[in-house]
């Protein structure tokens, strides 16, 4: 069982925007992450029948990340993503995603190189798409905020 303290620690380490989080989806052998929304399913289906998409559907509200959503993620009931770049342009962590077939070489090389600069990122190995695709992420959380200009962070929505 996940404790409140564990959830709070996770939210502190993986701190990003609190007003929105991403939820993992799979469809037709494709997968990805999209913002989590609250909306009327029947209204959206009507919109979709008329050629609309979620991107063009305006009657939706982003869902904030909560203790409950993080608990569901930690217990494996949902797969969430965060938006590290905050509204003020600062980041609390840096994430590097290694998706190519060379990730087993690239990710450890990145970790080794960053260690020469005094950084010690964590390497996470992910299983994606019903465990058929494996890739790696590196995570580095910082005690303070990193300004956008110093990290080269650029938002991608």
Coordinates of N, CA and C in Angstrom, one line a residue:
X1 N 0.8 -1.2 0.0 CA 0.0 0.0 0.0 C 0.9 1.2 0.0
X2 N 0.5 2.2 -0.8 CA 1.3 3.4 -0.9 C 0.8 4.4 0.2
X3 N 1.8 5.0 0.9 CA 1.5 5.9 2.0 C 1.4 7.3 1.5
X4 N 0.7 8.1 2.3 CA 0.6 9.6 2.0 C 2.0 10.2 1.9
X5 N 2.9 9.8 2.8 CA 4.3 10.3 2.7 C 5.0 9.9 1.4
X6 N 4.8 8.7 0.9 CA 5.4 8.3 -0.4 C 4.8 9.1 -1.5
X7 N 3.5 9.4 -1.5 CA 2.9 10.2 -2.5 C 3.5 11.6 -2.5
X8 N 3.6 12.2 -1.3 CA 4.1 13.5 -1.2 C 5.6 13.6 -1.7
X9 N 6.4 12.6 -1.3 CA 7.8 12.6 -1.8 C 7.8 12.5 -3.3
X10 N 7.0 11.6 -3.9 CA 7.0 11.5 -5.4 C 6.6 12.9 -6.0
X11 N 5.6 13.5 -5.4 CA 5.1 14.8 -6.0 C 6.2 15.9 -5.8
X12 N 7.0 15.8 -4.8 CA 8.0 16.8 -4.6 C 9.2 16.5 -5.6
X13 N 9.6 15.3 -5.7 CA 10.7 15.0 -6.7 C 10.3 15.2 -8.1
X14 N 9.1 14.8 -8.5 CA 8.6 14.9 -9.9 C 7.7 16.1 -9.9
X15 N 8.2 17.3 -9.5 CA 7.4 18.5 -9.4 C 7.3 19.2 -10.8
X16 N 6.1 19.5 -11.2 CA 6.0 20.2 -12.4 C 4.7 21.1 -12.3
X17 N 4.0 21.2 -13.4 CA 2.7 21.9 -13.3 C 1.7 21.1 -12.5
X18 N 0.9 21.8 -11.7 CA -0.1 21.1 -10.9 C -1.5 21.2 -11.5
X19 N -1.6 22.1 -12.5 CA -3.0 22.3 -13.1 C -3.3 21.3 -14.1
X20 N -2.3 20.5 -14.5 CA -2.6 19.6 -15.6 C -1.6 18.4 -15.5
X21 N -2.0 17.2 -16.0 CA -1.1 16.1 -16.1 C -1.4 15.4 -17.4
X22 N -0.5 14.5 -17.8 CA -0.8 13.8 -19.0 C -1.2 12.3 -18.6
X23 N -2.0 11.7 -19.4 CA -2.5 10.4 -19.2 C -2.0 9.6 -20.5
X24 N -1.5 8.4 -20.2 CA -1.1 7.5 -21.3 C -2.3 6.9 -22.0
X25 N -2.1 6.7 -23.3 CA -3.2 6.1 -24.2 C -2.5 5.1 -25.1
X26 N -3.3 4.2 -25.6 CA -2.9 3.2 -26.6 C -4.1 3.0 -27.6
X27 N -3.8 3.0 -28.8 CA -4.8 2.8 -29.9 C -4.2 2.3 -31.1
X28 N -4.6 1.2 -31.7 CA -4.1 0.7 -33.0 C -2.6 0.6 -33.0
X29 N -2.0 0.0 -32.0 CA -0.6 -0.2 -31.9 C 0.2 1.1 -31.8
X30 N -0.4 2.1 -31.5 CA 0.2 3.4 -31.2 C 0.0 3.8 -29.7
X31 N 0.9 4.5 -29.2 CA 0.7 5.0 -27.8 C 1.3 6.3 -27.6
X32 N 1.0 7.0 -26.5 CA 1.5 8.3 -26.2 C 0.9 8.8 -25.0
X33 N 1.1 10.1 -24.7 CA 0.6 10.8 -23.6 C -0.1 12.0 -24.1
X34 N -1.3 12.3 -23.5 CA -2.1 13.5 -23.8 C -2.6 14.1 -22.5
X35 N -2.9 15.4 -22.5 CA -3.4 16.0 -21.3 C -4.7 15.3 -20.9
X36 N -4.9 15.2 -19.6 CA -6.1 14.6 -19.0 C -7.1 15.7 -18.9
X37 N -8.3 15.3 -19.4 CA -9.4 16.3 -19.5 C -10.7 15.8 -18.8
X38 N -11.5 16.7 -18.3 CA -12.8 16.4 -17.9 C -13.7 16.9 -19.0
X39 N -14.7 16.1 -19.5 CA -15.6 16.5 -20.5 C -16.7 15.5 -20.6
X40 N -17.8 15.9 -21.3 CA -18.9 15.1 -21.5 C -18.6 14.1 -22.7
X41 N -18.6 12.8 -22.4 CA -18.2 11.9 -23.4 C -19.2 11.9 -24.6
X42 N -20.5 12.0 -24.3 CA -21.5 12.0 -25.3 C -21.4 13.3 -26.2
X43 N -21.1 14.4 -25.6 CA -20.9 15.6 -26.4 C -19.7 15.5 -27.3
X44 N -18.6 14.9 -26.7 CA -17.4 14.7 -27.5 C -17.7 13.8 -28.7
X45 N -18.4 12.7 -28.5 CA -18.7 11.7 -29.6 C -19.5 12.4 -30.7
X46 N -20.4 13.3 -30.3 CA -21.2 14.0 -31.3 C -20.2 14.9 -32.1
X47 N -19.3 15.6 -31.4 CA -18.3 16.4 -32.1 C -17.4 15.6 -33.0
X48 N -17.1 14.4 -32.6 CA -16.2 13.5 -33.4 C -17.0 13.0 -34.6
X49 N -18.3 12.8 -34.5 CA -19.1 12.3 -35.6 C -19.1 13.4 -36.8
X50 N -18.9 14.6 -36.4 CA -18.9 15.7 -37.3 C -17.5 16.1 -37.8
X51 N -16.6 15.2 -37.6 CA -15.2 15.4 -38.0 C -14.3 16.0 -37.0
X52 N -14.7 16.3 -35.8 CA -13.9 17.0 -34.8 C -12.9 16.0 -34.2
X53 N -12.0 16.6 -33.5 CA -10.9 15.9 -32.8 C -10.9 16.4 -31.3
X54 N -10.2 15.8 -30.5 CA -10.1 16.3 -29.1 C -9.4 17.6 -29.1
X55 N -8.4 17.8 -30.0 CA -7.7 19.1 -30.1 C -8.7 20.2 -30.4
X56 N -9.7 20.0 -31.3 CA -10.6 21.0 -31.7 C -11.9 21.1 -30.8
X57 N -12.0 20.2 -29.9 CA -13.1 20.1 -28.9 C -12.9 21.1 -27.8
X58 N -13.8 22.1 -27.7 CA -13.5 23.2 -26.8 C -14.1 23.1 -25.4
X59 N -15.1 22.2 -25.3 CA -15.8 22.1 -24.1 C -15.2 21.0 -23.2
X60 N -14.0 21.3 -22.8 CA -13.2 20.4 -21.9 C -12.3 21.2 -20.9
X61 N -12.0 20.6 -19.8 CA -11.2 21.3 -18.8 C -10.1 20.3 -18.4
X62 N -8.8 20.9 -18.3 CA -7.7 20.0 -17.9 C -7.9 19.6 -16.5
X63 N -7.5 18.4 -16.1 CA -7.6 17.9 -14.8 C -6.3 18.2 -14.0
X64 N -6.3 18.7 -12.8 CA -5.1 18.9 -12.0 C -4.6 17.6 -11.5
X65 N -3.3 17.5 -11.3 CA -2.7 16.4 -10.6 C -3.0 16.4 -9.1
X66 N -3.4 15.3 -8.6 CA -3.8 15.2 -7.2 C -3.1 14.0 -6.5
X67 N -3.3 14.0 -5.2 CA -2.7 12.8 -4.5 C -3.3 11.5 -5.0
X68 N -4.6 11.6 -5.3 CA -5.3 10.4 -5.8 C -4.7 9.9 -7.1
X69 N -4.5 10.9 -8.1 CA -4.0 10.5 -9.4 C -2.6 9.9 -9.3
X70 N -1.8 10.5 -8.4 CA -0.4 10.0 -8.2 C -0.5 8.6 -7.5
X71 N -1.4 8.4 -6.6 CA -1.5 7.1 -5.9 C -1.9 6.0 -7.0
X72 N -2.8 6.4 -7.9 CA -3.2 5.4 -8.9 C -2.0 5.1 -9.8
X73 N -1.2 6.1 -10.1 CA 0.0 5.9 -10.9 C 1.0 5.0 -10.2
X74 N 1.3 5.3 -8.9 CA 2.2 4.5 -8.2 C 1.8 3.0 -8.0
X75 N 0.5 2.8 -7.9 CA -0.1 1.5 -7.7 C -0.3 0.8 -9.0
X76 N 0.0 1.4 -10.2 CA 0.0 0.8 -11.5 C -1.4 0.8 -12.1
X77 N -2.4 1.5 -11.6 CA -3.7 1.5 -12.1 C -3.8 2.5 -13.3
X78 N -2.9 3.5 -13.4 CA -2.9 4.5 -14.4 C -1.5 4.8 -14.7
X79 N -1.2 5.3 -15.9 CA 0.2 5.8 -16.2 C 0.1 7.3 -16.6
X80 N 0.8 8.0 -15.7 CA 0.7 9.5 -15.9 C 2.0 10.1 -16.3
X81 N 2.0 11.3 -16.9 CA 3.1 12.0 -17.2 C 2.9 13.4 -16.6
X82 N 4.1 14.1 -16.4 CA 4.0 15.5 -15.9 C 4.5 16.5 -17.0
X83 N 4.1 17.7 -16.7 CA 4.6 18.8 -17.6 C 5.6 19.5 -16.7
X84 N 6.9 19.3 -16.9 CA 8.0 19.8 -16.0 C 8.1 21.4 -16.1
X85 N 7.8 22.0 -17.2 CA 8.0 23.4 -17.4 C 6.8 24.1 -16.8
X86 N 7.0 24.9 -15.7 CA 6.0 25.6 -15.0 C 5.6 26.8 -15.7
X87 N 4.4 27.4 -15.3 CA 3.9 28.6 -16.0 C 4.9 29.8 -15.9
X88 N 5.7 29.8 -14.8 CA 6.7 30.9 -14.6 C 8.0 30.6 -15.5
X89 N 8.0 29.6 -16.2 CA 9.2 29.3 -17.1 C 10.3 28.5 -16.4
X90 N 10.1 28.1 -15.2 CA 11.1 27.3 -14.5 C 10.8 25.8 -14.5
X91 N 11.9 25.1 -14.3 CA 11.8 23.6 -14.2 C 12.4 23.2 -12.8
X92 N 11.9 22.1 -12.3 CA 12.4 21.5 -11.1 C 13.2 20.2 -11.4
X93 N 13.0 19.7 -12.6 CA 13.8 18.5 -13.0 C 14.0 18.5 -14.5
X94 N 14.9 17.7 -14.9 CA 15.2 17.6 -16.4 C 15.0 16.1 -16.7
X95 N 14.3 15.8 -17.8 CA 14.1 14.5 -18.3 C 14.6 14.3 -19.7
X96 N 15.4 13.3 -19.9 CA 15.9 13.0 -21.2 C 15.3 11.6 -21.6
X97 N 14.6 11.5 -22.7 CA 14.0 10.3 -23.2 C 14.8 9.7 -24.3
X98 N 15.1 8.4 -24.2 CA 15.9 7.7 -25.2 C 15.0 6.7 -25.8
X99 N 14.4 7.0 -27.0 CA 13.5 6.1 -27.7 C 14.1 5.3 -28.8
X100 N 15.2 5.6 -29.3 CA 15.8 4.9 -30.4 C 16.3 3.5 -30.0
X101 N 16.6 2.7 -31.0 CA 17.1 1.3 -30.7 C 18.4 1.3 -30.0
X102 N 19.1 2.4 -30.0 CA 20.4 2.5 -29.4 C 20.3 3.0 -27.9
X103 N 19.1 3.0 -27.3 CA 19.0 3.5 -26.0 C 19.8 2.8 -25.0
X104 N 20.1 1.5 -25.1 CA 20.9 0.8 -24.1 C 22.3 1.3 -24.1
X105 N 22.8 1.9 -25.1 CA 24.1 2.5 -25.2 C 24.1 3.9 -24.8
X106 N 23.1 4.6 -25.4 CA 23.0 6.1 -25.3 C 22.7 6.5 -23.9
X107 N 21.7 5.9 -23.2 CA 21.3 6.3 -21.9 C 22.4 6.2 -20.9
X108 N 23.1 5.1 -20.7 CA 24.2 5.0 -19.8 C 25.4 5.9 -20.1
X109 N 25.6 6.2 -21.4 CA 26.7 7.1 -21.8 C 26.3 8.5 -21.4
X110 N 25.0 8.9 -21.5 CA 24.5 10.2 -21.0 C 24.7 10.3 -19.5
X111 N 24.4 9.3 -18.8 CA 24.5 9.3 -17.3 C 26.0 9.5 -17.0
X112 N 26.9 8.7 -17.6 CA 28.3 8.8 -17.4 C 28.8 10.2 -17.7
X113 N 28.4 10.8 -18.8 CA 28.9 12.1 -19.2 C 28.4 13.2 -18.2
X114 N 27.1 13.1 -17.8 CA 26.6 14.1 -16.8 C 27.3 14.0 -15.5
X115 N 27.7 12.8 -15.1 CA 28.4 12.6 -13.8 C 29.7 13.4 -13.8
X116 N 30.4 13.6 -15.0 CA 31.6 14.4 -15.0 C 31.3 15.8 -14.7
X117 N 30.1 16.3 -14.7 CA 29.7 17.6 -14.4 C 29.1 17.7 -13.0
X118 N 29.2 16.6 -12.2 CA 28.6 16.6 -10.9 C 27.2 16.3 -10.8
X119 N 26.5 15.9 -11.9 CA 25.1 15.5 -11.9 C 25.0 14.0 -11.8
X120 N 24.0 13.5 -11.1 CA 23.8 12.1 -11.0 C 22.4 11.7 -11.3
X121 N 22.1 11.7 -12.6 CA 20.7 11.4 -12.9 C 20.3 9.9 -12.6
X122 N 19.1 9.7 -12.5 CA 18.6 8.3 -12.3 C 18.2 7.8 -13.7
X123 N 18.5 6.5 -13.9 CA 18.1 5.9 -15.2 C 16.9 5.0 -14.9
X124 N 15.9 5.2 -15.7 CA 14.6 4.4 -15.6 C 14.4 3.6 -16.9
X125 N 14.2 2.3 -16.7 CA 13.9 1.5 -17.9 C 12.4 1.3 -18.0
X126 N 11.8 1.7 -19.1 CA 10.4 1.6 -19.3 C 10.0 0.5 -20.2
X127 N 8.9 -0.2 -19.9 CA 8.3 -1.1 -20.8 C 7.0 -0.5 -21.3
X128 N 6.9 -0.4 -22.6 CA 5.8 0.3 -23.3 C 5.1 -0.6 -24.3
X129 N 3.8 -0.3 -24.6 CA 3.1 -1.1 -25.6 C 3.0 -2.6 -25.2
X130 N 2.3 -2.9 -24.2 CA 2.1 -4.3 -23.7 C 3.5 -5.0 -23.6
X131 N 4.5 -4.2 -23.1 CA 5.8 -4.8 -22.8 C 6.6 -5.2 -24.1
X132 N 6.2 -4.7 -25.2 CA 7.0 -5.1 -26.4 C 8.0 -4.1 -26.8
X133 N 7.9 -2.8 -26.3 CA 8.9 -1.8 -26.6 C 9.6 -1.4 -25.3
X134 N 10.9 -1.4 -25.2 CA 11.6 -1.0 -24.0 C 12.4 0.2 -24.4
X135 N 12.4 1.2 -23.5 CA 13.3 2.3 -23.7 C 13.7 2.9 -22.4
X136 N 14.5 3.9 -22.4 CA 15.0 4.5 -21.1 C 14.8 5.9 -21.0
X137 N 14.6 6.4 -19.8 CA 14.6 7.8 -19.5 C 15.6 8.1 -18.4
X138 N 16.2 9.3 -18.4 CA 17.0 9.7 -17.3 C 16.3 10.9 -16.6
X139 N 16.4 10.9 -15.3 CA 15.7 11.9 -14.5 C 16.7 12.6 -13.6
X140 N 16.7 13.9 -13.5 CA 17.5 14.6 -12.6 C 16.6 15.6 -11.9
X141 N 16.3 15.5 -10.6 CA 15.6 16.5 -9.9 C 16.6 17.4 -9.2
X142 N 16.2 18.7 -9.1 CA 17.0 19.7 -8.5 C 16.3 20.2 -7.2
X143 N 17.1 20.6 -6.2 CA 16.5 21.1 -5.0 C 15.9 22.5 -5.3
X144 N 16.4 23.3 -6.2 CA 15.8 24.6 -6.5 C 15.3 24.5 -7.9
X145 N 14.7 25.7 -8.3 CA 14.2 25.8 -9.6 C 15.3 26.2 -10.6
X146 N 15.2 25.6 -11.8 CA 16.1 26.0 -12.9 C 15.3 27.0 -13.8
X147 N 16.0 28.1 -14.1 CA 15.3 29.1 -15.0 C 15.3 28.6 -16.4
X148 N 14.3 28.9 -17.1 CA 14.1 28.4 -18.5 C 15.3 28.7 -19.3
X149 N 15.9 29.9 -19.2 CA 17.0 30.3 -20.0 C 18.2 29.5 -19.7
X150 N 18.4 29.0 -18.5 CA 19.6 28.2 -18.2 C 19.4 26.7 -18.6
X151 N 18.3 26.2 -18.8 CA 18.1 24.8 -19.2 C 17.8 24.6 -20.6
X152 N 17.4 25.7 -21.3 CA 17.1 25.5 -22.7 C 15.7 24.8 -22.8
X153 N 14.9 24.8 -21.7 CA 13.6 24.2 -21.8 C 12.7 25.0 -22.7
X154 N 12.0 24.4 -23.5 CA 11.0 25.0 -24.3 C 9.7 24.2 -24.2
X155 N 8.6 24.9 -24.0 CA 7.3 24.2 -23.9 C 6.9 23.6 -25.2
X156 N 6.4 22.4 -25.2 CA 5.8 21.8 -26.4 C 4.5 21.2 -26.0
X157 N 3.4 21.9 -26.5 CA 2.1 21.5 -26.2 C 1.4 21.1 -27.5

